[in-house]
Coordinates of C-alpha atoms in Angstrom, one line a residue:
M20 CA 19.1 -10.6 -11.2
S21 CA 15.6 -10.4 -13.6
L22 CA 12.5 -10.2 -11.2
K23 CA 10.5 -13.1 -9.7
I24 CA 7.8 -13.2 -7.9
Y25 CA 6.0 -15.6 -5.9
N26 CA 2.9 -17.1 -7.3
T27 CA 0.0 -17.9 -4.9
L28 CA -1.6 -19.7 -8.1
T29 CA 1.5 -22.2 -9.0
R30 CA 3.3 -22.3 -5.0
R31 CA 6.6 -21.0 -6.2
K32 CA 8.7 -18.0 -7.2
E33 CA 8.8 -17.6 -11.1
P34 CA 10.6 -14.8 -13.3
F35 CA 7.9 -12.7 -14.0
T36 CA 7.0 -12.1 -17.8
P37 CA 4.8 -9.9 -18.7
L38 CA 2.5 -10.5 -21.7
V39 CA 3.1 -7.3 -23.3
P40 CA 6.9 -6.3 -23.0
G41 CA 7.7 -3.3 -20.6
E42 CA 4.2 -2.9 -19.7
V43 CA 2.6 -4.4 -16.7
G44 CA -1.4 -4.7 -16.4
M45 CA -2.2 -4.9 -12.6
Y46 CA -5.3 -5.3 -10.7
V47 CA -5.8 -5.3 -6.6
C48 CA -9.0 -5.7 -4.7
G49 CA -9.8 -2.4 -3.3
V50 CA -12.1 -1.8 -0.3
T51 CA -15.5 -2.2 0.7
P52 CA -16.6 1.7 1.6
Y53 CA -18.5 1.1 4.6
D54 CA -16.4 2.0 7.8
V55 CA -13.1 3.7 8.5
S56 CA -9.9 1.7 7.1
H57 CA -7.8 0.0 9.6
I58 CA -4.1 -1.1 9.7
G59 CA -4.6 -4.1 7.5
H60 CA -6.4 -1.9 5.0
A61 CA -3.0 0.3 5.2
R62 CA -0.1 -2.6 4.6
S63 CA -2.0 -4.5 2.0
A64 CA -2.3 -0.7 0.5
L65 CA 1.5 0.1 1.2
V66 CA 2.4 -3.6 -0.2
F67 CA 1.1 -2.5 -3.8
D68 CA 2.3 0.5 -3.8
V69 CA 6.0 -0.6 -3.4
V70 CA 5.2 -3.4 -6.0
V71 CA 4.2 -0.8 -8.0
R72 CA 7.2 1.9 -7.5
H73 CA 8.9 -1.2 -8.4
L74 CA 8.3 -2.5 -11.2
R75 CA 8.4 1.5 -12.7
H76 CA 11.5 1.7 -11.2
L77 CA 12.8 -1.0 -13.3
R78 CA 11.2 0.4 -16.4
Y79 CA 7.6 -1.2 -16.7
R80 CA 4.6 1.3 -18.1
V81 CA 1.9 0.2 -15.3
T82 CA -1.7 0.2 -16.0
F83 CA -2.5 -0.2 -11.9
V84 CA -6.6 -0.6 -11.2
K85 CA -8.0 -0.6 -7.3
N86 CA -11.8 -0.9 -7.5
Y87 CA -14.1 0.2 -4.5
T88 CA -16.5 -2.5 -3.8
D89 CA -19.6 0.1 -3.5
V90 CA -22.9 -2.3 -3.4
D91 CA -22.7 -4.7 -0.7
D92 CA -24.7 -6.5 2.1
K93 CA -22.3 -4.6 4.8
I94 CA -22.8 -1.6 3.0
I95 CA -27.1 -1.8 2.7
A96 CA -26.8 -2.4 6.5
R97 CA -24.8 -0.3 7.6
A98 CA -26.5 2.7 5.6
N99 CA -29.7 1.4 7.0
Q100 CA -28.7 1.9 10.7
L101 CA -27.2 5.4 9.7
K102 CA -30.8 6.1 8.4
I103 CA -28.8 7.6 5.0
P104 CA -28.6 7.1 1.8
I105 CA -26.0 4.1 0.0
A106 CA -24.2 6.6 -2.3
E107 CA -24.0 9.3 1.1
L108 CA -22.2 6.6 3.0
T109 CA -19.8 4.7 0.0
T110 CA -18.7 8.8 -0.7
R111 CA -17.8 9.4 2.5
Y112 CA -15.9 6.3 3.4
I113 CA -14.0 6.1 -0.3
K114 CA -13.4 10.1 1.2
A115 CA -11.7 8.9 4.4
Y116 CA -10.0 6.1 2.8
Q117 CA -8.1 7.9 0.1
D118 CA -7.6 11.0 3.0
D119 CA -5.7 7.9 4.9
M120 CA -4.1 7.4 1.6
A121 CA -2.8 10.0 0.9
K122 CA -1.2 10.6 4.3
L123 CA 0.2 7.5 4.0
G124 CA 2.1 8.4 0.1
V125 CA 0.6 6.1 -1.9
T126 CA 0.5 6.2 -5.2
L127 CA -3.3 6.7 -7.3
P128 CA -3.9 3.9 -9.2
T129 CA -4.6 4.4 -12.9
E130 CA -7.9 3.2 -12.9
A131 CA -10.3 3.3 -10.0
P132 CA -13.3 2.2 -10.8
R133 CA -16.6 2.0 -8.0
A134 CA -18.9 -1.1 -8.4
T135 CA -21.8 0.7 -9.4
E136 CA -20.4 2.3 -12.1
H137 CA -20.0 -1.2 -14.1
I138 CA -23.3 -2.7 -13.6
P139 CA -23.6 -3.1 -17.4
E140 CA -20.2 -5.2 -17.8
M141 CA -21.5 -7.5 -14.7
V142 CA -24.7 -8.4 -16.6
E143 CA -22.9 -9.2 -19.8
L144 CA -20.4 -11.4 -18.3
I145 CA -23.4 -13.8 -16.1
E146 CA -24.8 -13.6 -19.5
R147 CA -22.0 -15.2 -21.2
L148 CA -21.9 -17.4 -18.1
V149 CA -25.2 -19.0 -18.0
A150 CA -25.1 -19.3 -22.2
A151 CA -22.0 -21.5 -21.5
S152 CA -24.4 -23.5 -19.0
V153 CA -21.6 -23.1 -16.1
A154 CA -24.5 -20.9 -14.1
Y155 CA -28.0 -21.2 -13.8
V156 CA -31.4 -18.9 -12.9
V157 CA -33.5 -19.5 -9.5
D158 CA -36.3 -17.2 -8.9
G159 CA -34.1 -13.9 -10.1
D160 CA -31.3 -15.3 -8.5
V161 CA -28.1 -16.7 -10.6
Y162 CA -25.6 -19.0 -9.9
F163 CA -22.4 -20.3 -10.6
E164 CA -22.2 -24.1 -11.1
V165 CA -18.7 -25.0 -9.5
A166 CA -19.2 -28.8 -10.2
R167 CA -18.6 -27.8 -13.8
F168 CA -15.3 -26.1 -13.1
P169 CA -13.3 -29.1 -12.6
T170 CA -10.1 -26.9 -11.7
Y171 CA -12.4 -24.7 -9.0
G172 CA -10.1 -24.8 -5.8
R173 CA -6.5 -25.0 -6.9
L174 CA -5.5 -21.3 -6.1
S175 CA -6.1 -22.3 -2.6
G176 CA -5.5 -25.5 -2.4
K177 CA -8.6 -27.1 -1.5
N178 CA -10.6 -29.6 -3.3
L179 CA -14.5 -30.1 -4.2
D180 CA -14.7 -32.6 -1.5
E181 CA -13.7 -30.8 1.1
L182 CA -15.4 -27.8 0.3
L183 CA -18.8 -29.8 0.4
A184 CA -17.7 -31.6 3.9
G185 CA -16.3 -28.1 5.3
V186 CA -16.7 -24.7 3.9
R187 CA -19.3 -22.3 5.6
V188 CA -21.9 -21.8 3.2
D189 CA -25.1 -20.1 3.2
V190 CA -28.2 -22.5 3.7
N191 CA -30.0 -22.2 0.3
E192 CA -32.1 -25.4 -1.1
R193 CA -32.5 -23.6 -4.6
K194 CA -28.9 -24.0 -5.3
R195 CA -28.2 -27.3 -7.3
D196 CA -25.1 -27.7 -5.0
P197 CA -24.3 -25.7 -1.6
R198 CA -21.1 -25.1 -3.0
D199 CA -22.2 -22.8 -5.7
F200 CA -22.1 -19.1 -5.4
A201 CA -24.3 -15.8 -6.4
L202 CA -23.4 -14.3 -9.5
W203 CA -26.8 -12.2 -9.3
K204 CA -29.2 -11.5 -6.3
A205 CA -32.7 -11.1 -6.9
A206 CA -34.1 -7.3 -5.9
K207 CA -35.3 -7.5 -2.0
P208 CA -37.5 -4.7 -0.7
G209 CA -34.9 -1.7 0.6
E210 CA -32.1 -2.8 -1.5
P211 CA -30.7 -0.8 -4.6
S212 CA -31.3 -2.8 -7.7
W213 CA -30.3 -2.3 -11.6
P214 CA -32.5 -3.8 -14.6
S215 CA -30.9 -7.6 -16.0
P216 CA -32.3 -9.9 -18.2
W217 CA -33.0 -12.2 -14.7
G218 CA -35.1 -9.2 -13.1
P219 CA -33.9 -6.1 -11.0
G220 CA -31.2 -7.3 -8.6
R221 CA -27.5 -6.6 -7.7
P222 CA -24.0 -8.3 -8.7
G223 CA -22.5 -10.8 -6.0
W224 CA -19.3 -9.8 -4.8
H225 CA -17.0 -12.2 -6.6
I226 CA -18.6 -11.1 -10.1
E227 CA -17.5 -7.2 -9.5
C228 CA -14.2 -7.4 -9.8
S229 CA -13.6 -9.9 -13.1
A230 CA -15.7 -7.4 -14.8
M231 CA -14.1 -4.9 -13.7
A232 CA -10.6 -6.3 -14.4
M233 CA -11.1 -7.2 -17.3
H234 CA -13.1 -4.0 -18.4
Y235 CA -9.7 -2.3 -18.0
L236 CA -7.1 -4.7 -18.7
G237 CA -8.3 -7.4 -20.6
E238 CA -9.3 -11.0 -20.7
T239 CA -5.9 -11.7 -19.1
F240 CA -3.5 -9.7 -17.4
D241 CA -0.1 -10.2 -16.0
L242 CA -0.5 -9.5 -11.7
H243 CA -3.7 -10.0 -9.4
G244 CA -2.9 -9.0 -5.8
G245 CA -5.0 -8.9 -2.4
G246 CA -5.0 -9.8 1.1
E247 CA -4.1 -13.6 2.2
D248 CA -8.4 -13.8 3.1
L249 CA -9.5 -12.7 -0.2
I250 CA -7.7 -16.4 -1.5
F251 CA -11.0 -18.1 -0.8
P252 CA -14.3 -17.6 -1.6
H253 CA -13.3 -14.3 -3.6
H254 CA -9.8 -15.1 -5.7
E255 CA -10.8 -18.6 -6.2
C256 CA -14.0 -17.5 -7.3
E257 CA -12.7 -14.8 -9.9
I258 CA -10.8 -17.5 -11.4
A259 CA -13.7 -20.2 -11.9
Q260 CA -16.1 -17.2 -13.2
S261 CA -13.4 -15.2 -15.7
E262 CA -12.4 -18.6 -17.1
A263 CA -15.1 -20.2 -17.4
A264 CA -17.1 -17.4 -19.5
T265 CA -14.0 -17.0 -21.8
G266 CA -11.8 -20.0 -22.1
R267 CA -8.6 -18.0 -21.4
P268 CA -6.0 -17.7 -17.9
F269 CA -7.3 -15.0 -15.9
S270 CA -4.3 -13.7 -13.9
R271 CA -0.8 -15.0 -14.6
Y272 CA 0.4 -14.2 -11.7
W273 CA -1.3 -13.8 -8.0
L274 CA 0.4 -12.0 -4.9
H275 CA -1.3 -12.0 -1.4
N276 CA 0.1 -10.5 1.7
G277 CA -0.2 -11.6 5.1
F278 CA -2.1 -10.5 7.8
V279 CA -1.4 -7.8 10.9
N280 CA -1.7 -8.7 14.3
L281 CA -2.4 -7.0 17.6
G282 CA -0.5 -8.8 20.2
A283 CA -1.5 -12.7 19.6
A284 CA -4.7 -11.7 17.8
K285 CA -5.5 -11.3 14.1
M286 CA -7.3 -7.9 14.2
S287 CA -10.8 -8.2 13.6
K288 CA -14.0 -6.4 14.0
S289 CA -16.2 -8.4 15.4
V290 CA -13.8 -9.1 18.1
G291 CA -13.3 -5.2 18.8
N292 CA -9.6 -5.2 18.3
V293 CA -9.5 -2.9 14.6
L294 CA -6.5 -0.4 14.7
T295 CA -8.0 2.2 12.5
I296 CA -5.2 4.4 10.0
E297 CA -6.3 8.0 11.5
G298 CA -6.0 6.6 15.0
L299 CA -2.5 5.7 13.8
L300 CA -1.2 8.2 11.9
R301 CA -2.7 10.8 15.4
R302 CA 0.0 9.1 16.8
H303 CA 3.1 8.2 14.2
D304 CA 5.1 9.7 11.4
P305 CA 3.0 8.5 8.2
E306 CA 6.7 7.4 6.7
A307 CA 7.4 5.5 10.2
V308 CA 4.2 3.8 9.8
R309 CA 5.0 2.8 6.5
L310 CA 8.4 1.7 7.3
Y311 CA 8.0 -0.4 9.9
L312 CA 4.7 -2.3 8.1
L313 CA 7.8 -3.1 5.0
Q314 CA 10.3 -4.1 7.7
T315 CA 8.6 -7.7 7.6
H316 CA 7.8 -9.2 4.2
Y317 CA 4.6 -8.9 2.3
R318 CA 4.1 -12.9 2.4
N319 CA 4.1 -13.0 6.3
P320 CA 1.9 -11.9 9.3
V321 CA 2.7 -8.6 11.2
E322 CA 2.9 -7.8 14.5
F323 CA 2.1 -4.3 15.5
S324 CA 3.6 -2.7 18.1
D325 CA 3.6 1.4 18.9
E326 CA 6.9 1.0 20.9
G327 CA 8.4 -0.6 17.0
V328 CA 6.9 2.2 14.4
L329 CA 8.5 4.6 17.2
G330 CA 11.9 2.8 16.3
M331 CA 11.6 3.7 13.1
R332 CA 12.1 7.3 13.6
R333 CA 15.9 6.7 13.9
P334 CA 16.8 5.1 10.5
L335 CA 14.4 8.1 8.8
D336 CA 16.0 10.8 11.2
R337 CA 19.3 9.6 9.7
F338 CA 18.1 9.2 6.2
R339 CA 16.9 13.0 6.4
Q340 CA 19.5 14.3 7.4
L341 CA 21.4 13.1 5.3
V342 CA 19.3 14.3 2.9
D343 CA 19.3 18.0 4.0
E344 CA 22.6 18.0 4.9
A345 CA 23.7 17.0 0.9
G346 CA 21.0 19.9 -0.3
Q347 CA 21.9 22.4 1.5
L348 CA 25.4 21.3 0.6
V349 CA 27.6 23.7 -1.7
P350 CA 30.8 21.6 -3.1
A351 CA 34.2 22.8 -4.2
E352 CA 34.5 23.0 -7.6
P353 CA 35.8 20.6 -8.6
E354 CA 36.2 17.5 -6.1
P355 CA 40.1 17.4 -6.5
S356 CA 40.4 14.0 -6.1
P357 CA 37.1 11.6 -7.0
D358 CA 37.1 8.5 -4.5
G359 CA 36.6 5.6 -6.0
A360 CA 36.3 3.0 -3.6
F361 CA 33.3 5.5 -2.1
L362 CA 31.4 5.3 -5.6
G363 CA 32.0 2.1 -6.1
T364 CA 30.2 1.2 -2.5
V365 CA 27.6 2.8 -2.5
A366 CA 26.9 1.7 -6.6
A367 CA 27.1 -2.0 -4.5
H368 CA 24.4 -1.2 -2.0
R369 CA 22.6 0.1 -5.0
E370 CA 23.1 -3.4 -6.5
R371 CA 21.4 -5.2 -3.2
F372 CA 18.5 -3.0 -3.0
D373 CA 17.7 -4.1 -6.4
A374 CA 18.5 -7.4 -6.0
A375 CA 16.6 -7.5 -2.5
M376 CA 13.5 -6.4 -4.1
D377 CA 13.7 -8.5 -7.3
D378 CA 13.9 -11.3 -5.1
D379 CA 10.0 -11.4 -4.5
F380 CA 9.8 -7.7 -3.3
N381 CA 12.2 -8.6 -0.5
T382 CA 11.8 -5.2 1.2
P383 CA 13.0 -6.4 4.6
Q384 CA 16.6 -7.0 2.9
A385 CA 16.0 -3.8 1.0
I386 CA 15.3 -1.7 4.0
G387 CA 18.9 -3.3 5.2
A388 CA 20.4 -2.4 2.6
L389 CA 19.2 1.5 2.8
N390 CA 20.8 1.3 6.3
L391 CA 24.1 0.1 5.3
L392 CA 23.7 2.9 2.7
A393 CA 23.2 5.4 5.0
T394 CA 26.4 4.7 7.4
V395 CA 28.6 4.6 4.4
L396 CA 27.2 8.3 3.4
T397 CA 27.8 9.3 7.2
D398 CA 31.2 8.6 6.9
E399 CA 32.0 10.7 3.9
R400 CA 29.7 13.3 5.3
D401 CA 32.1 13.6 8.3
R402 CA 34.7 13.4 5.8
V403 CA 32.9 16.8 4.6
R404 CA 32.8 17.9 7.8
A405 CA 36.7 17.7 8.5
G406 CA 37.6 19.5 5.1
T407 CA 39.4 16.5 3.9
R408 CA 36.6 16.2 1.1
S409 CA 34.9 18.5 -1.0
G410 CA 31.4 17.0 -0.7
R411 CA 30.8 16.3 -4.1
D412 CA 30.7 12.5 -4.1
F413 CA 28.5 12.6 -0.4
V414 CA 25.9 14.2 -3.0
K415 CA 26.0 12.0 -5.7
G416 CA 25.8 8.9 -2.6
V417 CA 22.4 10.9 -1.3
D418 CA 21.0 11.5 -4.8
V419 CA 21.4 7.4 -4.9
L420 CA 19.7 7.1 -1.2
I421 CA 16.8 9.5 -2.2
D422 CA 16.2 7.6 -5.7
L423 CA 16.5 3.5 -3.9
G424 CA 14.1 5.5 -0.8
K425 CA 11.5 6.7 -3.9
V426 CA 10.8 2.9 -4.3
L427 CA 9.7 2.2 -1.0
G428 CA 7.5 5.2 -1.0
L429 CA 10.0 7.2 1.8
S430 CA 10.4 11.1 0.4
M431 CA 13.6 10.7 2.9
R432 CA 12.6 14.9 3.1
G433 CA 10.8 14.7 6.2
N434 CA 12.2 17.5 8.2
Q435 CA 10.5 19.9 6.1
S436 CA 7.1 18.1 4.7
E437 CA 6.8 17.9 8.5
R438 CA 7.2 21.7 8.8
A439 CA 4.9 22.4 6.3
Q440 CA 2.2 19.4 7.9
V441 CA 2.4 20.1 11.5
F442 CA 2.5 24.2 11.5
E443 CA 0.9 26.8 10.5
P444 CA 2.6 29.5 8.0
E445 CA 2.6 32.0 10.9
R446 CA 3.6 29.7 13.8
R447 CA 6.4 28.4 11.5
A448 CA 7.3 32.0 10.4
R449 CA 8.1 32.5 14.3
L450 CA 9.8 29.0 15.0
D451 CA 12.6 30.5 11.5
A452 CA 12.7 33.8 13.7
L453 CA 13.7 32.5 16.7
V454 CA 16.3 30.0 15.4
Q455 CA 17.6 32.8 13.6
E456 CA 17.6 34.8 17.0
R457 CA 19.3 31.9 18.9
D458 CA 22.2 31.2 16.3
A459 CA 22.8 34.8 16.1
A460 CA 23.2 34.6 20.2
R461 CA 25.9 32.0 19.7
R462 CA 27.6 34.0 17.4
Q463 CA 28.1 36.7 20.0
R464 CA 28.7 33.8 23.2
D465 CA 25.7 35.1 24.7
W466 CA 25.1 31.9 26.1
A467 CA 22.2 32.5 28.6
R468 CA 19.8 33.8 25.9
A469 CA 20.7 30.8 23.2
D470 CA 20.2 28.4 26.0
A471 CA 16.6 30.5 26.9
L472 CA 15.4 30.3 23.5
R473 CA 16.3 26.9 22.8
A474 CA 14.1 26.3 26.1
E475 CA 11.7 28.5 24.5
L476 CA 11.4 26.5 21.3
D477 CA 11.7 23.0 23.2
A478 CA 8.5 24.2 24.4
L479 CA 6.9 25.0 21.3
G480 CA 7.1 21.6 20.3
V481 CA 10.6 21.6 18.2
I482 CA 14.2 20.4 18.5
V483 CA 17.2 22.6 17.0
E484 CA 20.1 21.0 15.6
D485 CA 23.0 23.1 14.9
T486 CA 24.8 21.5 11.7
P487 CA 27.6 23.0 9.6
V488 CA 25.4 24.5 7.5
G489 CA 23.5 26.4 9.8
P490 CA 20.7 25.2 12.6
K491 CA 17.5 23.6 11.7
W492 CA 14.5 23.0 13.2
K493 CA 12.1 19.7 13.3
P494 CA 9.2 18.6 15.1
K495 CA 9.2 16.5 18.3
A496 CA 8.7 13.0 17.6
R497 CA 5.4 12.0 18.9
T498 CA 5.5 9.4 21.3
G499 CA 1.7 8.8 22.6
P500 CA -2.0 9.9 21.6

C-alpha cells in the first residue's frame, strides 16, 4: 500500500506524490513564544514528529521547517507587562519550548527560523503583492485585498459572503473591505519596527509563514501542517498571499491536527484550563504521554485524562521489558531450527503497522499492531525461558519492535533511560550495589536479608524484577503530582 494523506484542501485522502521523487519539503507552523507551552502544543508537535518519522521510514529525504513567530501583539503585550525586552522574552520561551520538545523526544526540524530573522523576505513578498495590485497601502499599513483573490475560502470551506456577514474582524474604516487582512503594520510607539518602502513597521502574522516557507522550500512545496485552529484565517491567508504573488500552488497537501479537550471543554488560556507540558511531564513518563496522544487519530480531538496516560505505562513496560531481555540474551549458535511460523507472524505484524501508517498516519491502528507483535514476542520469550528455543528468532523479532517503535518516537529503552534521567550517578551506584547484594542473599537462601533489601529499595523509589538473565531495577511509575 502506498502512502495516502487526507488533504484538508480537497477534503479527501489522496495518494502522496512528492514534487521531487524521494524528497519531501514540509512546513509546520510553530509556537508564538510569549508563555510556556501546553499540551495542545505537545500534541501538534508529536503528530508532525510522527509524520516526519514515517516519511523517513519510507526512505524519503525530508526537509522539515518549523518556525517561531517571535514578533506579535501578544509578545509585545507580555514583554511590556513583565517590563523586559521582547528579545529576552522570546528567547526565554523558545528555550522552554525546546526543553519540552527534548523531553518528549521530538525530532529537531531541519530549519527552525525566527520571524525576525526574515523581515527582508517578508518586505520583498509584500512588494510583489502591491505591484500585482492585490495589496494596497494606507498611511504606512499594507492590506491584502481579499476580493482580488476569488478562491479565498477554499481551504476552510467559507465563501466571501459568509465572511462578510459573520467573520470576526477588526473594525478599521481605512480598509477597502472588512475581510482584508494586514500584511504590514505601521510602527507604533513602544513597539519594535523595521524599515520598509511604506515606512517603519512590522509584518502581519500571516505574511511571516509564507515568506519563511518559500525561503526554505520554494514557491511550491509538498506538505503544510498545523493545528485545526490555524485553518482560518491563518492558513487561508497564507494561500491567498502566496499564490497571488507567485501564480503557483503554495502547498500541495495540507494536514491539520485536532484539539486537546480537558473534560468536556476545549482547552483555552482565556478560561484558564491550560495544562502545561512542564506540569504534565512532572507527573508522567514522556513516552506514556506520547503513546496516549497518538492513540487517537491526529485529525480527531483528544479527551485528556491523567488516568489514560497512566494506563500507557503497562504497554510501555511490556515493550521495554522485551527489549531489555533481548539485549541481555546471548542466543545459542546457531538456532537449531528457525521457526518460520513465528518469523512469518512478526513480518505480518510489521506489514499491519506499515499499512496503518500509510493510511493517513493511522497511529491508533499502528499501536494496535505493536501490541499484537508484543504478544507474539512474549510467547516466544517464554519458550526461550523454558529452554525450548535458543532466543535467536526472539532477538530478530524484538529488532522489528524497536524499528517500528522508532516511527512512533518510542525509544523502547525506558528502564535504562529513566535510570539515567531520574537518579544521579552516586545514587545509581548505590542502587546497583543493593540489587547485587539482594541477589547474593537470594542465592544463599538468606530470604530475610533479601526481603529487607527489597524493602529498602522500595523505600528508595525503585522496583526490582528477577529475570532469567538476572535482577534489574526501574523507577516506580509516577501516579500523581
